[in-house]
Amino acid sequence: LCSEEFYLRSRRKIDKETWEIWETGMRDTFRLPWFAATWRTIRHEYAFYPAFSTFIDEMVEQSSSEASKEQIS
């Protein structure tokens, strides 16, 4: 679930352009209504990697907010 990509970015093993492409793909997925529910179900599987869990939590929150704003517009 993107934890490898997050790890590579945190270790500066990929360039900014590649990360931005991956991040855009992640954001697109996180905007899907089913993803937030799925994340809540599987989040415990990433307890060993709290930085990644926090990253996903924040991305899901941002994506949900953005999707809500688009529905209002």
Coordinates of N, CA, C and O in Angstrom, one line a residue:
L1 N 0.8 -1.2 0.0 CA 0.0 0.0 0.0 C 0.9 1.3 0.0 O 0.7 2.1 0.9
C2 N 1.8 1.4 -0.9 CA 2.6 2.6 -1.0 C 3.6 2.8 0.0 O 4.4 3.8 0.0
S3 N 3.7 1.9 1.0 CA 4.7 2.1 2.0 C 6.1 2.0 1.5 O 7.0 2.7 2.0
E4 N 6.3 1.2 0.5 CA 7.7 1.1 -0.2 C 8.0 2.4 -0.8 O 9.2 2.9 -0.7
E5 N 7.1 3.0 -1.5 CA 7.3 4.3 -2.2 C 7.6 5.3 -1.1 O 8.5 6.2 -1.3
F6 N 6.8 5.3 0.0 CA 7.1 6.3 1.1 C 8.5 6.1 1.7 O 9.2 7.1 1.9
Y7 N 8.8 4.9 1.9 CA 10.2 4.6 2.4 C 11.3 5.1 1.5 O 12.2 5.7 1.9
L8 N 11.1 4.8 0.2 CA 12.1 5.3 -0.8 C 12.2 6.8 -0.8 O 13.4 7.3 -0.8
R9 N 11.1 7.4 -0.7 CA 11.1 8.9 -0.7 C 11.8 9.4 0.6 O 12.6 10.4 0.6
S10 N 11.5 8.8 1.7 CA 12.1 9.2 3.0 C 13.6 9.0 3.0 O 14.3 9.7 3.8
R11 N 14.1 8.1 2.3 CA 15.5 7.8 2.2 C 16.2 8.5 1.0 O 17.4 8.3 0.8
R12 N 15.4 9.3 0.3 CA 15.9 10.1 -0.8 C 16.5 9.2 -1.9 O 17.5 9.5 -2.5
K13 N 15.8 8.1 -2.1 CA 16.2 7.1 -3.2 C 15.5 7.3 -4.5 O 15.8 6.6 -5.5
I14 N 14.5 8.2 -4.5 CA 13.8 8.5 -5.7 C 13.8 10.1 -5.8 O 13.9 10.8 -4.8
D15 N 13.7 10.5 -7.0 CA 13.7 12.0 -7.3 C 12.4 12.6 -7.0 O 11.3 11.9 -6.9
K16 N 12.3 13.9 -6.9 CA 11.1 14.6 -6.7 C 10.0 14.4 -7.7 O 8.9 14.2 -7.4
E17 N 10.4 14.4 -9.0 CA 9.5 14.2 -10.1 C 8.8 12.8 -10.0 O 7.6 12.7 -10.1
T18 N 9.5 11.8 -9.7 CA 9.0 10.4 -9.5 C 8.0 10.4 -8.3 O 6.9 9.9 -8.4
W19 N 8.4 11.0 -7.2 CA 7.6 11.0 -6.0 C 6.3 11.8 -6.3 O 5.2 11.3 -6.0
E20 N 6.3 12.9 -7.1 CA 5.1 13.6 -7.4 C 4.2 12.8 -8.2 O 2.9 12.9 -8.0
I21 N 4.7 12.0 -9.1 CA 3.8 11.2 -10.0 C 3.1 10.1 -9.1 O 1.9 9.9 -9.1
W22 N 3.9 9.5 -8.2 CA 3.3 8.5 -7.3 C 2.3 9.1 -6.3 O 1.3 8.6 -6.1
E23 N 2.7 10.3 -5.8 CA 1.8 11.0 -4.9 C 0.5 11.4 -5.5 O -0.6 11.2 -4.9
T24 N 0.5 11.8 -6.8 CA -0.7 12.1 -7.5 C -1.6 10.9 -7.6 O -2.8 10.9 -7.4
G25 N -1.0 9.8 -7.9 CA -1.7 8.5 -8.0 C -2.3 8.1 -6.7 O -3.5 7.6 -6.6
M26 N -1.6 8.3 -5.6 CA -2.1 8.0 -4.3 C -3.3 8.9 -4.0 O -4.3 8.4 -3.5
R27 N -3.1 10.2 -4.2 CA -4.2 11.1 -3.9 C -5.5 10.7 -4.7 O -6.6 10.8 -4.2
D28 N -5.3 10.4 -6.0 CA -6.5 9.9 -6.8 C -7.2 8.7 -6.1 O -8.4 8.7 -6.1
T29 N -6.4 7.8 -5.6 CA -7.0 6.6 -5.0 C -7.6 7.0 -3.7 O -8.7 6.5 -3.4
F30 N -7.0 7.8 -2.9 CA -7.5 8.2 -1.6 C -8.8 9.0 -1.6 O -9.5 9.0 -0.7
R31 N -9.1 9.5 -2.8 CA -10.3 10.3 -2.9 C -11.5 9.3 -3.1 O -12.7 9.8 -3.0
L32 N -11.3 8.1 -3.4 CA -12.4 7.2 -3.6 C -13.0 6.9 -2.3 O -12.3 6.6 -1.3
P33 N -14.4 6.9 -2.2 CA -15.1 6.7 -0.9 C -14.7 5.4 -0.2 O -14.6 5.4 1.0
W34 N -14.5 4.4 -0.9 CA -14.2 3.1 -0.3 C -12.8 3.1 0.4 O -12.6 2.2 1.3
F35 N -11.9 3.9 -0.1 CA -10.6 3.8 0.4 C -10.5 4.2 1.9 O -9.8 3.5 2.7
A36 N -11.1 5.2 2.3 CA -11.1 5.6 3.8 C -11.6 4.5 4.7 O -11.0 4.2 5.7
A37 N -12.7 3.9 4.2 CA -13.2 2.7 5.0 C -12.2 1.6 5.0 O -12.0 0.9 6.1
T38 N -11.6 1.3 3.9 CA -10.6 0.2 3.8 C -9.4 0.5 4.7 O -8.9 -0.3 5.4
W39 N -8.9 1.8 4.7 CA -7.8 2.2 5.5 C -8.0 2.0 6.9 O -7.2 1.5 7.7
R40 N -9.2 2.4 7.4 CA -9.6 2.2 8.8 C -9.5 0.7 9.2 O -9.1 0.4 10.3
T41 N -9.8 -0.2 8.3 CA -9.8 -1.6 8.5 C -8.4 -2.2 8.6 O -8.1 -3.0 9.4
I42 N -7.5 -1.7 7.7 CA -6.2 -2.3 7.6 C -5.1 -1.5 8.3 O -3.9 -1.9 8.3
R43 N -5.4 -0.3 8.8 CA -4.4 0.6 9.4 C -3.5 -0.1 10.4 O -2.3 0.1 10.5
H44 N -4.1 -1.0 11.2 CA -3.4 -1.7 12.3 C -2.2 -2.5 11.7 O -1.2 -2.8 12.4
E45 N -2.3 -2.9 10.4 CA -1.2 -3.7 9.8 C 0.0 -2.9 9.6 O 1.1 -3.4 9.3
Y46 N -0.1 -1.6 9.7 CA 1.1 -0.7 9.5 C 1.5 0.0 10.8 O 2.3 0.9 10.8
A47 N 1.2 -0.6 11.9 CA 1.5 -0.1 13.3 C 3.1 -0.1 13.4 O 3.6 0.8 14.1
F48 N 3.8 -0.9 12.7 CA 5.2 -1.0 12.8 C 5.9 0.2 12.1 O 7.1 0.5 12.2
Y49 N 5.1 1.0 11.3 CA 5.6 2.1 10.5 C 4.7 3.3 10.8 O 4.0 3.8 9.9
P50 N 4.8 3.9 12.0 CA 4.0 5.0 12.3 C 4.1 6.3 11.4 O 3.1 6.9 11.2
A51 N 5.2 6.5 10.9 CA 5.4 7.7 9.9 C 4.5 7.5 8.7 O 3.9 8.4 8.2
F52 N 4.5 6.3 8.2 CA 3.7 5.9 7.0 C 2.2 6.0 7.4 O 1.4 6.6 6.6
S53 N 1.8 5.5 8.5 CA 0.4 5.6 8.9 C -0.1 7.0 9.1 O -1.2 7.4 8.6
T54 N 0.8 7.9 9.6 CA 0.4 9.3 9.7 C 0.3 9.9 8.4 O -0.6 10.7 8.1
F55 N 1.2 9.6 7.5 CA 1.2 10.1 6.1 C -0.1 9.7 5.4 O -0.8 10.6 4.8
I56 N -0.5 8.5 5.5 CA -1.8 8.0 4.9 C -3.0 8.7 5.6 O -3.9 9.2 4.9
D57 N -3.0 8.8 6.9 CA -4.1 9.5 7.6 C -4.2 10.9 7.1 O -5.4 11.3 6.8
E58 N -3.1 11.6 6.9 CA -3.2 13.0 6.5 C -3.7 13.0 5.0 O -4.5 13.9 4.7
M59 N -3.2 12.1 4.2 CA -3.6 12.1 2.8 C -5.1 11.8 2.6 O -5.8 12.4 1.8
V60 N -5.5 10.9 3.4 CA -7.0 10.5 3.4 C -7.8 11.7 3.8 O -8.8 12.0 3.2
E61 N -7.4 12.4 4.9 CA -8.1 13.5 5.4 C -8.1 14.7 4.3 O -9.2 15.2 4.0
Q62 N -7.0 14.9 3.7 CA -6.9 16.0 2.7 C -7.8 15.6 1.5 O -8.5 16.5 1.0
S63 N -7.7 14.4 1.1 CA -8.4 13.9 -0.1 C -9.9 14.0 0.1 O -10.7 14.4 -0.7
S64 N -10.3 13.6 1.3 CA -11.7 13.6 1.7 C -12.2 15.1 1.7 O -13.3 15.4 1.2
S65 N -11.4 16.0 2.2 CA -11.8 17.4 2.3 C -11.9 18.0 0.8 O -12.9 18.7 0.5
E66 N -11.0 17.6 0.0 CA -11.0 18.1 -1.4 C -12.2 17.6 -2.1 O -12.9 18.3 -2.9
A67 N -12.5 16.3 -1.9 CA -13.7 15.7 -2.6 C -15.0 16.3 -2.1 O -15.9 16.6 -2.9
S68 N -15.1 16.6 -0.8 CA -16.3 17.3 -0.3 C -16.4 18.7 -0.9 O -17.5 19.1 -1.2
K69 N -15.3 19.4 -1.0 CA -15.4 20.8 -1.6 C -15.9 20.7 -3.1 O -16.6 21.5 -3.5
E70 N -15.4 19.7 -3.8 CA -15.8 19.6 -5.2 C -17.3 19.2 -5.3 O -18.0 19.7 -6.2
Q71 N -17.8 18.4 -4.4 CA -19.2 18.1 -4.4 C -20.1 19.3 -4.1 O -21.2 19.5 -4.7
I72 N -19.6 20.2 -3.3 CA -20.3 21.4 -2.9 C -20.4 22.4 -4.1 O -21.4 23.1 -4.4
S73 N -19.3 22.5 -4.9 CA -19.2 23.4 -6.0 C -20.1 23.1 -7.1 O -20.6 22.2 -7.4

